[in-house]
XYZ file of C-alpha atoms in Angstrom:
255
model
C 114.152 100.782 145.253
C 116.743 103.001 143.565
C 115.205 104.196 140.281
C 118.580 105.594 139.168
C 120.102 102.117 139.492
C 117.299 100.590 137.401
C 117.867 103.188 134.666
C 121.595 102.412 134.741
C 120.897 98.671 134.402
C 118.635 99.289 131.393
C 121.348 101.382 129.719
C 123.880 98.652 130.492
C 121.577 96.053 128.955
C 121.197 98.086 125.757
C 124.937 98.760 125.502
C 125.777 95.069 125.935
C 123.225 94.124 123.279
C 125.006 96.377 120.785
C 128.247 94.583 121.661
C 126.522 91.209 121.050
C 127.157 90.202 124.669
C 123.657 88.847 124.960
C 123.894 86.749 128.126
C 125.285 89.717 130.034
C 122.669 92.005 128.503
C 119.840 89.712 129.606
C 121.327 89.481 133.090
C 121.292 93.276 133.376
C 117.697 93.482 132.098
C 116.519 90.724 134.416
C 118.156 92.427 137.392
C 116.371 95.684 136.493
C 113.072 93.788 136.284
C 113.719 92.012 139.597
C 114.174 95.392 141.279
C 111.240 97.067 139.497
C 108.756 94.817 137.719
C 106.843 97.923 136.719
C 109.648 99.321 134.559
C 108.396 99.344 130.975
C 111.868 100.379 129.816
C 113.412 97.276 131.397
C 110.882 94.943 129.758
C 111.422 96.706 126.423
C 115.196 96.384 126.723
C 114.835 92.669 127.479
C 112.528 92.258 124.495
C 115.026 94.055 122.282
C 117.816 91.689 123.325
C 115.616 88.648 122.690
C 114.670 89.946 119.229
C 118.355 90.338 118.390
C 118.846 86.725 119.540
C 115.875 85.607 117.379
C 114.067 84.407 120.501
C 110.973 86.036 119.088
C 108.143 84.361 120.997
C 109.840 85.125 124.304
C 110.559 88.641 123.052
C 106.886 89.227 122.270
C 105.902 88.174 125.786
C 108.310 90.740 127.280
C 107.287 93.462 124.835
C 103.577 92.977 125.486
C 104.306 93.709 129.154
C 106.343 96.778 128.120
C 103.449 98.089 126.004
C 100.980 97.518 128.841
C 103.229 99.327 131.333
C 104.201 102.180 128.987
C 101.356 102.623 126.473
C 102.697 106.002 125.311
C 106.163 104.650 124.468
C 106.489 103.725 120.766
C 109.776 101.801 121.139
C 108.292 98.511 122.386
C 105.878 98.581 119.460
C 108.758 98.871 117.001
C 110.547 95.983 118.717
C 107.311 93.987 118.517
C 107.217 94.686 114.781
C 110.708 93.246 114.413
C 109.778 90.100 116.356
C 106.589 89.639 114.342
C 108.588 90.135 111.136
C 110.944 87.328 112.153
C 107.895 85.129 112.742
C 106.588 86.022 109.256
C 103.532 87.704 110.747
C 104.016 90.614 108.387
C 100.608 92.256 108.511
C 100.730 92.332 112.315
C 104.269 93.706 112.174
C 103.170 96.497 109.837
C 100.265 97.338 112.132
C 102.686 97.585 115.074
C 104.833 100.119 113.211
C 101.729 102.156 112.419
C 100.790 102.165 116.115
C 104.309 103.327 116.966
C 104.142 106.114 114.396
C 100.748 107.218 115.653
C 102.464 107.841 119.004
C 105.581 109.445 117.479
C 105.139 110.468 113.824
C 108.860 111.160 113.307
C 110.163 107.939 114.922
C 112.903 107.101 112.409
C 113.438 103.499 113.543
C 109.747 102.717 113.100
C 109.727 104.384 109.685
C 112.718 102.268 108.658
C 111.029 99.106 109.917
C 107.844 100.027 108.085
C 109.559 100.653 104.739
C 111.471 97.367 105.030
C 108.234 95.521 105.759
C 106.599 97.158 102.745
C 109.573 95.985 100.692
C 109.138 92.440 102.028
C 105.455 92.586 101.099
C 106.374 93.689 97.557
C 104.847 97.145 98.020
C 107.884 98.824 96.491
C 106.324 102.118 95.439
C 105.191 102.796 99.008
C 108.531 101.667 100.418
C 110.565 103.852 98.065
C 108.317 106.863 98.705
C 108.747 106.355 102.438
C 112.528 106.227 102.166
C 112.638 109.293 99.928
C 110.653 111.167 102.575
C 113.124 109.978 105.220
C 116.103 111.061 103.128
C 114.588 114.523 102.701
C 114.851 114.961 106.480
C 117.690 112.617 107.435
C 119.944 112.581 104.391
C 123.127 112.160 106.439
C 122.144 108.691 107.688
C 124.034 106.027 105.681
C 121.632 103.311 106.830
C 118.727 105.029 105.097
C 120.755 105.334 101.885
C 121.525 101.588 102.037
C 117.888 100.677 102.445
C 116.975 103.027 99.598
C 119.638 101.426 97.421
C 118.332 97.961 98.279
C 114.825 98.937 97.172
C 116.178 100.323 93.897
C 118.329 97.241 93.371
C 115.396 94.889 93.829
C 113.320 96.882 91.343
C 116.191 96.767 88.817
C 116.897 100.516 88.975
C 120.582 99.715 89.093
C 122.095 103.070 88.150
C 120.039 104.825 90.839
C 120.931 102.084 93.337
C 124.637 102.683 92.695
C 124.135 106.373 93.441
C 122.433 105.503 96.735
C 125.197 103.113 97.827
C 127.845 105.650 96.798
C 126.126 108.240 99.007
C 126.204 105.794 101.941
C 129.940 105.203 101.474
C 130.630 108.931 101.211
C 128.901 109.367 104.568
C 130.661 106.360 106.106
C 133.725 105.049 104.218
C 133.796 102.009 106.517
C 130.336 100.912 105.407
C 131.196 97.468 103.998
C 127.587 96.550 103.374
C 127.115 99.537 101.065
C 130.299 98.700 99.166
C 129.149 95.105 98.714
C 125.777 96.166 97.329
C 127.401 98.826 95.164
C 129.643 96.175 93.644
C 126.691 93.836 93.201
C 124.784 96.555 91.347
C 127.756 97.150 89.047
C 127.760 93.447 88.196
C 124.135 93.768 87.136
C 125.199 96.446 84.645
C 128.176 94.441 83.423
C 130.620 97.039 84.796
C 133.104 94.370 85.827
C 136.260 96.464 86.167
C 134.656 98.978 88.519
C 132.948 96.124 90.398
C 136.372 94.553 91.070
C 137.617 97.828 92.553
C 134.553 98.391 94.748
C 134.436 94.796 95.979
C 138.138 94.889 96.808
C 137.368 97.865 99.042
C 134.568 95.867 100.676
C 136.902 92.935 101.323
C 139.517 95.210 102.879
C 136.902 96.086 105.493
C 135.632 92.520 105.936
C 137.907 89.800 104.533
C 135.537 87.142 105.904
C 132.558 88.245 103.797
C 132.122 85.106 101.714
C 129.376 86.762 99.648
C 131.836 89.464 98.560
C 134.396 86.807 97.590
C 131.792 85.081 95.419
C 130.723 88.373 93.816
C 134.300 89.449 93.107
C 134.953 86.086 91.464
C 132.210 86.959 88.950
C 133.727 90.402 88.376
C 137.242 88.996 87.932
C 135.999 86.469 85.413
C 134.270 89.316 83.599
C 137.597 91.127 83.102
C 139.343 87.929 82.002
C 141.187 87.077 85.235
C 140.017 83.461 85.377
C 142.709 82.150 87.715
C 142.163 84.910 90.263
C 138.410 84.377 89.931
C 138.829 80.699 90.804
C 140.915 81.642 93.854
C 138.200 84.036 95.024
C 135.533 81.381 94.603
C 137.617 78.892 96.584
C 137.949 81.492 99.351
C 134.155 81.923 99.422
C 133.743 78.153 99.740
C 136.415 77.975 102.446
C 134.721 80.662 104.505
C 131.303 79.060 104.095
C 131.162 75.532 102.642
C 127.357 75.777 102.453
C 127.523 79.048 100.540
C 124.422 80.243 98.698
C 124.487 83.568 96.861
C 122.631 86.324 98.707
C 121.885 88.850 95.987
C 120.369 91.452 98.249
C 121.246 92.576 101.728
C 118.535 93.962 104.012
C 120.529 96.195 106.239
C 119.220 98.805 108.633
C 122.655 100.363 109.049
C 126.321 100.040 108.175
C 128.234 97.295 109.887
């Protein structure tokens, strides 16, 4: 078989996954596997697509094959951690990230997964320490700043959280998720006027973010703009009739 063609199919699969073209991505992965069933990279790519689709049991089956075929590759282990996380098997997920990091101590994706799992387990001190260590080496990554801000937000360190989200936006002005969480943190401090400004910037980037419409309605009411606040709340309900407030986002990156 043509190994170069298999590598190209795996890259195609991964690119299509990032574009959310999942059926096409799976087709590319499956074709790579049909040509070379011994390609750990192809099984890992398939598992990654299935994790993104929340087909976690099927993803684990593919990733177990990837780990068996490529025991020195930490990437399938990190994907396994994500699938196990979705299945609420948190201790197993954490163990998978530790296996990945034993293979590659500076694997940033696995470190990010690990700190987010620690956050989910309520082990905030460990999670925050892990993110601070990541920022010391990778301080230009807006996704790390967002995760750091989320940890600070959940532990009610709102002023520090705002600084983290501001850093993310400075690195990537199109980072709507950071703007949303920045605005949400300002609401927690009662800084309604600034929250209106920041949330307006978030909505410019994503006018369909119903959470941001709900949050800005609170900010507008805080500055005495009741009619505009009601309009914002109606927009949130229009975009999502089953709206429930999500106070914290758990992002890995800007989107």
